[in-house]
């Protein structure tokens, strides 16, 4: 008998239900008693190492069977050292860096006694109004799968039982990002085919990558809230995918089955969640209160409970908690580790996306400018640059743009500063005058604007995603001075920038860049490094275009420049059927403001000679696609080379483009390189009408380029081999 099975055999029902209960620590004494009494198996939101060690002592030495605790925390984009928000990390398109960030977060958080993080969030996010897009890895299933798996590897390390490894959690299973109108917690209606082709692949990838836990989403999925959705949690996750680990509910999502109108009372909610296979209840006590009766009345079987508790104990075993429940701190709290800070700077640098750079305004040169006006509420705010989901970092340890710029330019450039607006939401324009004055006497106005941290993240959704408050007016006021404007935006989501773009000379989109945002941005602005971030999500022109994503379907009447009609070009009383008649709005162009994958550099890259190694590809074989990329500009730089395909005809219609590969390459100025992508026909598979994952024969277009709007294309044909 294994260790876990023999432990399980000794447990009372009360102890088993205790393992299924996760407590939020809002009362130390109550929690300590619950631990001693075996009423709790995991704790959320305790980060004090002494308290955690004491809880582990009570669990292992003063409870009847000595079972250690899972200690969970939302370690989302760093713990003490804060990296860019996940959406920013996704803009690096670097699985290596994303893995390193997660690894450092695991080192720092495990040092406090944490052994489980509720990350990564791999919800496909195609609605920038949704505040949680900040926590996501963007809109694309492939990018999300690759980067999400990298995060899991970073958190979990080689071996879960290593001192610095923590369990990861694939969340929120599934479809949460499709919340109607981008309002958090809202209903999701996703046809099964789209669900399987778009929303599930990252979760499947993480299950395959060995993620230790899954979290059930808060949301209602096609009428059945996920927390009580047996089809999703049992049939798909456990039966189809053979996922062996525990599923945790979201915060209070079991009692919320009553609020959804799915269950009549909490007893029924506990029953449905248990039937669906939610093993751990987060923060509420529906299981503790109702499972004993449900078991007594034979509605829930003891075997079922044993299966669930077995998963939880196995996780504790894999984490090595039975051997080493205690944590010995090895990192100094007062000072951040310099290696961690270096990584934070590198990731922030590679996450920034250059959206505009007219007349080569950037990079700035210390030799060419003698004065710089730094303007904006986010230029010198160590708290706001950290972004959402930051609990355990000290904002005083952040390096702001203003500080980093002053340090960088020393005495060679005269730097003046004015906030212009008190916060990103302010509508009081009293500070405009001061900002205008410093802009008037400067060579360049550097405006650092965007969204405060609190405007994105859980429950922080916006119906209008323009720059908030009076920031557009502030840009207009500085524009009127005639001083060139470099705009840096820190935000937790795409911002609709169509109106401000003509007023500014350059735009660097920095997301919420984290602790080292200041130095990273400064080095980019002054050309010490070259921008290389690429958008992991489409930037719309205005909210009316949402949902807008690159991998849309073609429709029967695709929009085109030839057919597009602008509202202002329509003659009065024009006949109904005389115009356009394609899939477009009249009052905005059908294209996005910036496409998925977009990002400029200070240098220019040229792509040519796209080739396939064979035109006919048998099912089961690889096809190689090559391209030559040349750095024809003047800066050494990295570039993210992207490969897209289109399956021209499918038994279910296929997107006009799908990302199937990417490589971040470094190319010195003047050099060329041949880039090779290998695609197996399995990677071209999709869920068909029978919900089977199949590659279909037929013609494929394939593109390689620097963003999803690339035109360099070739083709190959997938064929079924005849014997
Ligand atoms: C609710 C959020 O949806 C989830 O992502 C998070 O992990 C839990 N709260 C715990 O804070």
XYZ file of C-alpha atoms in Angstrom, residues 162-718:
557
model
C 12.435 20.904 -4.847
C 12.714 23.598 -2.241
C 12.011 26.374 -4.733
C 9.207 24.727 -6.681
C 5.573 25.599 -6.140
C 2.453 24.008 -7.627
C 0.893 25.938 -10.503
C -2.801 26.216 -11.349
C -4.366 26.359 -14.816
C -7.194 28.848 -14.516
C -10.020 29.622 -15.051
C -11.253 26.427 -16.592
C -12.811 27.397 -18.981
C -14.211 30.087 -21.205
C -14.088 32.811 -18.534
C -12.501 35.280 -20.972
C -15.605 35.217 -23.133
C -17.665 37.054 -20.483
C -20.407 38.927 -22.335
C -19.619 42.613 -22.928
C -16.302 42.214 -21.153
C -17.963 42.458 -17.747
C -16.253 40.217 -15.242
C -18.159 37.161 -13.977
C -20.685 37.540 -16.788
C -22.351 34.728 -18.698
C -20.439 32.941 -21.432
C -22.076 31.287 -24.410
C -19.531 29.453 -26.498
C -20.497 26.879 -29.126
C -18.702 23.585 -28.440
C -16.738 23.723 -31.662
C -15.326 27.164 -30.890
C -14.829 26.157 -27.273
C -12.687 23.200 -28.315
C -10.778 25.006 -31.056
C -10.115 28.292 -29.274
C -10.703 28.211 -25.505
C -9.634 24.705 -24.500
C -6.256 24.240 -26.280
C -4.194 26.184 -23.695
C -5.736 24.128 -20.890
C -5.010 20.896 -22.741
C -1.434 22.081 -23.299
C -1.013 22.775 -19.589
C -2.515 19.436 -18.602
C 0.029 17.835 -20.949
C 2.796 19.966 -19.435
C 1.977 18.477 -16.030
C 0.318 21.423 -14.313
C -0.464 20.335 -10.738
C -3.901 21.894 -10.296
C -6.841 23.344 -12.201
C -9.260 26.054 -11.061
C -12.909 25.955 -12.086
C -14.145 29.243 -13.476
C -16.752 31.435 -11.800
C -18.658 31.677 -15.037
C -21.821 30.195 -16.456
C -20.879 28.131 -19.523
C -23.754 27.646 -21.927
C -26.199 27.547 -19.025
C -24.217 25.283 -16.707
C -21.886 27.149 -14.327
C -18.441 25.587 -14.518
C -18.274 24.843 -10.789
C -21.166 22.432 -11.320
C -20.336 21.427 -14.872
C -19.746 17.695 -14.904
C -19.346 17.576 -18.693
C -16.361 19.927 -18.560
C -14.729 18.749 -15.346
C -15.392 15.031 -15.646
C -15.952 14.170 -19.303
C -13.410 16.516 -20.844
C -10.808 17.117 -18.144
C -10.640 13.741 -16.487
C -11.978 11.281 -19.076
C -10.687 12.735 -22.334
C -7.527 14.395 -21.079
C -6.744 12.010 -18.196
C -5.834 14.913 -15.937
C -4.994 13.342 -12.556
C -4.672 16.312 -10.173
C -7.054 18.273 -7.984
C -9.526 20.916 -9.161
C -10.072 23.889 -6.859
C -13.192 26.040 -6.974
C -12.846 29.767 -7.428
C -13.484 32.020 -4.434
C -16.909 31.151 -3.089
C -17.974 29.720 -6.436
C -19.722 26.716 -4.859
C -22.316 28.729 -2.880
C -22.588 30.986 -5.940
C -24.233 28.082 -7.765
C -27.301 29.178 -5.788
C -26.892 32.800 -6.901
C -26.554 31.643 -10.519
C -30.016 30.094 -10.155
C -28.516 26.685 -10.829
C -29.122 25.206 -7.358
C -31.921 25.731 -4.927
C -29.732 25.811 -1.811
C -26.175 25.242 -0.597
C -26.752 21.554 -0.012
C -27.625 21.155 -3.656
C -24.637 23.372 -4.595
C -22.268 21.151 -2.608
C -23.804 18.132 -4.324
C -23.429 19.544 -7.853
C -19.858 20.742 -7.293
C -18.882 17.414 -5.807
C -20.523 15.477 -8.652
C -18.723 17.689 -11.128
C -15.414 16.892 -9.439
C -14.422 20.082 -7.618
C -12.006 18.657 -5.054
C -11.193 21.746 -2.995
C -13.556 24.517 -1.956
C -11.882 27.912 -1.873
C -12.813 30.345 0.901
C -16.369 29.113 1.639
C -17.650 26.226 3.749
C -20.416 24.643 1.697
C -18.625 21.281 1.653
C -17.928 21.303 5.391
C -21.549 22.076 6.137
C -23.274 19.810 3.639
C -21.112 16.870 2.635
C -21.711 14.884 5.868
C -25.462 14.851 5.238
C -25.097 14.210 1.512
C -22.968 11.181 2.327
C -25.307 9.995 5.053
C -28.204 10.190 2.597
C -26.169 8.261 0.019
C -26.237 11.119 -2.463
C -22.453 11.338 -2.454
C -20.475 8.146 -2.011
C -17.474 7.609 0.223
C -15.552 6.293 -2.795
C -16.097 9.622 -4.487
C -14.738 11.491 -1.476
C -11.760 9.131 -1.271
C -10.917 9.740 -4.930
C -10.975 13.484 -4.357
C -8.968 13.430 -1.136
C -6.480 11.064 -2.718
C -5.720 13.707 -5.379
C -5.126 16.345 -2.709
C -2.862 14.109 -0.627
C -0.906 13.105 -3.715
C -0.236 16.759 -4.473
C 1.032 17.296 -0.911
C 3.170 14.214 -1.301
C 4.577 15.365 -4.659
C 5.395 18.735 -3.138
C 7.460 16.914 -0.533
C 5.428 18.464 2.266
C 5.270 15.302 4.340
C 9.078 15.381 4.545
C 9.698 19.111 4.689
C 6.649 21.083 5.772
C 8.719 23.978 7.172
C 10.406 26.835 5.381
C 13.738 28.311 6.185
C 14.054 31.753 4.710
C 17.191 32.327 2.661
C 16.401 35.607 0.914
C 16.791 38.967 2.558
C 13.499 40.802 2.784
C 14.821 44.346 2.732
C 16.750 44.055 -0.491
C 15.687 42.573 -3.780
C 18.068 40.092 -5.358
C 20.115 41.758 -8.093
C 19.753 38.823 -10.500
C 16.001 38.995 -10.103
C 16.092 42.711 -10.808
C 18.198 42.166 -13.925
C 15.673 39.675 -15.243
C 12.847 42.078 -14.396
C 14.576 44.770 -16.452
C 15.252 42.454 -19.367
C 11.652 41.229 -19.484
C 10.233 44.737 -19.184
C 12.529 45.814 -22.033
C 11.399 43.023 -24.307
C 7.742 43.496 -23.420
C 7.533 47.120 -24.580
C 5.927 47.493 -27.990
C 6.875 50.402 -30.236
C 3.629 51.374 -31.959
C 4.685 54.524 -33.754
C 7.965 56.268 -34.493
C 7.593 58.965 -37.093
C 10.582 60.959 -38.311
C 12.816 58.686 -36.217
C 11.889 60.633 -33.109
C 13.163 57.687 -31.124
C 15.703 56.856 -29.960
C 16.439 60.072 -28.121
C 20.053 61.119 -28.120
C 21.729 62.734 -25.153
C 23.958 64.510 -27.639
C 21.069 65.973 -29.614
C 18.677 67.166 -26.939
C 19.528 69.495 -24.127
C 16.169 69.544 -22.344
C 13.451 67.010 -21.731
C 10.015 67.688 -20.240
C 8.691 64.596 -18.478
C 4.928 64.850 -18.084
C 2.225 62.617 -16.688
C 0.786 60.974 -13.593
C 2.552 57.667 -14.263
C 6.063 59.044 -14.769
C 7.076 58.849 -11.151
C 4.760 56.427 -9.408
C 6.377 53.279 -8.114
C 3.024 51.800 -7.120
C 1.032 52.242 -10.308
C 3.723 50.847 -12.606
C 3.428 47.477 -10.853
C -0.084 46.787 -12.157
C -2.782 44.467 -10.881
C -2.391 41.500 -8.474
C 0.500 42.860 -6.492
C 0.285 42.113 -2.773
C 3.767 41.244 -1.667
C 6.026 43.844 -3.268
C 7.130 47.189 -1.908
C 6.359 50.020 -4.342
C 9.264 51.941 -2.792
C 11.538 49.360 -4.442
C 10.252 50.226 -7.930
C 12.422 52.386 -10.122
C 10.287 54.934 -11.889
C 10.840 56.422 -15.329
C 11.636 59.842 -13.914
C 14.316 58.473 -11.606
C 15.826 56.251 -14.253
C 15.901 59.035 -16.856
C 17.564 61.493 -14.484
C 20.175 58.914 -13.616
C 20.716 58.026 -17.270
C 21.186 61.550 -18.602
C 23.055 62.970 -15.616
C 23.985 66.591 -16.238
C 23.920 66.330 -20.019
C 20.156 66.918 -20.365
C 18.022 69.262 -18.323
C 15.058 67.179 -17.096
C 11.934 68.929 -15.820
C 8.838 67.179 -14.486
C 5.163 67.968 -14.199
C 2.384 65.498 -13.484
C -0.169 67.461 -15.506
C -2.912 65.396 -13.883
C -3.007 64.099 -10.348
C -3.959 60.552 -11.402
C -4.757 58.787 -14.652
C -8.464 59.370 -13.972
C -8.290 63.035 -12.986
C -10.466 65.559 -14.733
C -9.090 68.552 -12.917
C -6.955 70.415 -15.464
C -5.221 72.790 -13.056
C -1.883 71.100 -13.678
C -2.026 71.638 -17.444
C -0.432 75.047 -17.306
C 2.647 73.846 -15.536
C 2.965 70.920 -17.950
C 2.579 73.261 -20.919
C 5.255 75.590 -19.552
C 7.874 72.871 -19.200
C 6.974 71.449 -22.637
C 7.391 74.895 -24.224
C 10.964 75.193 -23.098
C 11.982 71.588 -23.832
C 13.348 69.888 -26.948
C 11.089 66.885 -26.418
C 8.013 66.254 -24.283
C 7.974 62.744 -22.866
C 4.426 61.966 -21.730
C 3.980 58.956 -19.470
C 0.283 58.218 -19.365
C -2.121 55.294 -19.270
C -4.115 53.519 -16.602
C -3.533 53.232 -12.889
C -3.089 49.686 -11.623
C -6.612 49.544 -10.176
C -8.281 50.098 -13.552
C -7.550 46.552 -14.717
C -7.543 43.134 -13.087
C -10.374 41.181 -11.483
C -13.714 43.000 -11.593
C -12.075 46.109 -13.061
C -13.651 46.300 -16.470
C -14.223 49.390 -18.552
C -16.873 50.141 -21.152
C -14.657 52.787 -22.734
C -10.992 51.968 -23.211
C -9.724 55.399 -24.242
C -7.092 56.960 -22.024
C -9.097 57.676 -18.864
C -9.781 61.081 -17.297
C -8.487 64.148 -19.102
C -5.361 62.570 -20.531
C -6.376 63.165 -24.140
C -6.918 66.815 -23.324
C -3.477 66.891 -21.712
C -1.973 65.496 -24.929
C -3.821 68.160 -26.905
C -2.488 70.875 -24.624
C 1.101 69.698 -25.075
C 0.560 69.213 -28.813
C -0.343 72.873 -29.084
C 3.112 73.837 -27.802
C 4.624 72.380 -30.978
C 7.223 70.400 -29.005
C 7.616 66.848 -30.344
C 5.816 64.312 -28.151
C 6.988 60.857 -27.199
C 4.135 58.984 -25.536
C 4.792 56.080 -23.189
C 1.698 54.212 -22.086
C 1.460 52.017 -19.033
C -1.805 50.111 -18.989
C -3.389 46.780 -18.172
C -5.145 46.418 -21.505
C -5.112 47.694 -25.091
C -6.080 51.362 -25.171
C -7.971 52.921 -28.066
C -5.452 55.418 -29.359
C -6.848 56.417 -32.745
C -7.576 59.991 -31.724
C -4.248 60.658 -30.031
C -1.964 59.007 -32.583
C -1.835 61.987 -34.982
C -0.817 64.283 -32.127
C 2.219 62.335 -31.005
C 5.453 61.491 -32.770
C 6.227 58.188 -31.098
C 4.349 55.692 -28.922
C 5.911 53.038 -26.745
C 3.366 50.726 -25.113
C 4.838 49.488 -21.823
C 1.871 47.634 -20.195
C 2.384 47.721 -16.417
C 6.099 47.017 -16.539
C 6.817 46.162 -12.889
C 9.639 46.979 -10.493
C 12.224 47.746 -13.191
C 9.899 49.569 -15.585
C 11.852 52.839 -15.295
C 15.297 51.595 -16.344
C 13.844 49.351 -19.068
C 11.856 52.188 -20.634
C 14.734 54.653 -20.288
C 17.186 52.379 -22.076
C 14.699 51.875 -24.895
C 13.991 55.594 -25.212
C 17.692 56.408 -25.390
C 18.520 53.586 -27.793
C 20.660 51.496 -25.446
C 18.379 48.664 -26.474
C 16.058 48.244 -29.414
C 12.300 47.681 -28.957
C 11.306 44.133 -29.860
C 7.969 43.473 -28.124
C 5.007 42.352 -30.237
C 1.320 42.696 -29.426
C -0.212 39.507 -27.979
C -3.614 41.009 -28.614
C -5.239 43.095 -31.345
C -5.608 46.829 -30.662
C -9.005 48.055 -31.855
C -9.679 51.544 -33.143
C -12.676 51.914 -30.844
C -14.781 49.749 -28.542
C -17.464 49.298 -31.176
C -15.117 46.982 -33.082
C -14.898 44.520 -30.180
C -14.594 41.559 -30.424
C -11.767 42.026 -32.882
C -9.053 39.410 -33.286
C -6.780 38.420 -36.117
C -7.936 34.814 -36.448
C -11.444 35.737 -37.490
C -13.437 33.716 -40.019
C -13.612 34.912 -43.596
C -17.442 35.144 -43.712
C -19.336 34.932 -46.988
C -18.800 38.620 -47.575
C -15.385 39.619 -46.296
C -14.614 43.311 -46.007
C -12.017 44.756 -48.356
C -10.626 48.156 -49.197
C -12.289 47.917 -52.597
C -15.760 47.569 -51.097
C -15.360 49.595 -47.918
C -17.699 52.568 -47.663
C -17.143 55.343 -45.162
C -20.236 56.836 -43.551
C -19.270 60.277 -44.841
C -19.133 59.107 -48.447
C -22.724 57.895 -48.561
C -25.016 60.037 -50.642
C -28.271 61.137 -49.013
C -31.042 58.615 -49.814
C -28.592 56.224 -51.415
C -30.427 52.980 -52.225
C -30.080 50.255 -49.566
C -28.210 47.717 -51.693
C -25.937 49.977 -53.667
C -23.000 50.153 -51.237
C -20.347 47.942 -49.741
C -22.413 44.928 -48.758
C -19.473 43.375 -46.926
C -18.660 42.647 -43.316
C -17.710 46.140 -42.100
C -18.901 49.046 -39.957
C -19.685 52.268 -41.789
C -18.159 54.511 -39.165
C -14.794 52.878 -38.674
C -12.392 51.011 -40.909
C -12.690 47.224 -40.661
C -8.989 46.815 -39.847
C -7.639 47.117 -36.322
C -5.548 50.066 -35.214
C -2.655 47.647 -34.667
C -2.806 43.977 -35.609
C -1.899 41.022 -33.434
C 1.855 40.427 -33.500
C 2.640 44.056 -34.382
C 5.637 45.921 -33.014
C 8.200 48.238 -34.595
C 11.924 48.350 -34.048
C 14.518 51.091 -34.501
C 15.876 48.986 -37.317
C 14.075 47.514 -40.336
C 13.717 43.863 -41.140
C 13.176 42.564 -44.634
C 11.613 39.175 -45.268
C 12.088 37.319 -48.542
C 12.300 33.924 -50.182
C 9.550 32.108 -48.383
C 9.709 28.454 -49.438
C 8.300 25.072 -48.492
C 10.486 21.968 -48.765
C 7.642 20.099 -50.446
C 4.371 21.081 -51.962
C 2.542 17.833 -51.167
C 2.604 16.846 -47.512
C 1.282 13.454 -46.443
C -0.770 13.329 -43.288
C 1.632 12.294 -40.523
C 4.606 14.132 -42.030
C 6.417 17.403 -41.409
C 6.630 20.331 -43.764
C 9.508 22.792 -43.533
C 8.904 26.431 -44.275
C 11.898 28.734 -44.643
C 12.395 32.442 -45.065
C 15.351 34.775 -45.246
C 15.268 37.704 -42.888
C 17.686 40.610 -43.166
C 18.343 43.467 -40.798
C 18.534 46.289 -43.329
C 18.546 49.133 -40.815
C 21.205 50.589 -38.579
C 20.553 48.948 -35.229
C 21.350 45.473 -33.948
C 18.030 44.105 -32.796
C 15.884 41.129 -31.940
C 12.868 40.299 -34.062
C 9.984 37.930 -33.443
C 9.517 35.978 -36.668
C 5.944 34.711 -36.928
C 4.453 31.864 -38.941
C 0.772 31.824 -39.837
C -1.289 29.341 -41.815
C -4.727 29.219 -43.349
C -6.575 26.003 -44.020
C -8.494 27.162 -47.067
C -11.428 24.767 -46.912
C -12.592 22.836 -43.864
C -15.568 20.737 -42.825
C -15.846 23.506 -40.244
C -14.815 26.936 -41.534
C -11.287 27.870 -40.531
C -9.821 31.236 -39.456
C -8.242 33.486 -42.083
C -4.938 33.157 -40.236
C -3.660 31.039 -37.370
C -0.338 31.373 -35.596
C 1.563 28.084 -35.782
C 5.087 29.073 -34.812
C 7.347 31.939 -33.787
C 11.015 32.507 -33.093
C 12.716 35.423 -31.368
C 15.990 35.945 -33.214
C 18.862 38.364 -32.747
C 20.215 39.917 -35.897
C 23.010 42.520 -36.017
C 22.575 45.364 -38.512
C 23.465 44.330 -42.045
C 23.126 40.608 -41.414
C 20.741 38.032 -42.839
C 19.598 34.674 -41.566
C 17.603 31.788 -42.906
C 14.822 30.866 -40.502
C 13.317 27.387 -40.591
C 9.949 26.344 -39.187
C 8.902 22.721 -39.044
C 5.191 22.011 -38.862
C 3.766 18.523 -38.426
C 0.384 17.843 -39.970
C -0.946 17.067 -36.465
C -0.440 20.742 -35.693
C -2.941 21.557 -38.444
C -5.691 19.539 -36.802
C -8.932 21.091 -35.556
C -12.128 19.854 -33.972
C -14.540 18.944 -36.731
C -18.327 18.745 -36.742
C -18.219 15.482 -34.807
C -15.942 17.182 -32.232
C -13.048 14.981 -33.288
C -9.554 16.428 -33.587
C -8.572 15.769 -37.219
C -6.250 17.173 -39.870
C -8.131 17.512 -43.136
C -6.553 17.180 -46.554
C -6.461 20.250 -48.773
C -4.640 23.445 -49.594
C -2.941 25.583 -46.950
C -1.618 29.118 -47.266
C 1.407 29.875 -45.142
C 2.860 33.266 -44.261
C 6.009 34.323 -42.436
C 6.475 37.886 -41.280
C 6.759 40.389 -38.489
C 3.059 40.499 -37.567
C -0.268 38.889 -38.414
C -0.810 41.336 -41.258
C 2.134 40.014 -43.218
C 1.713 39.326 -46.916
C 4.710 37.141 -47.715
C 3.039 33.889 -48.533
C 3.400 30.458 -50.075
C 1.333 27.288 -49.930
C 1.365 23.531 -49.511
C -1.194 20.804 -49.836
C -1.944 18.158 -47.252
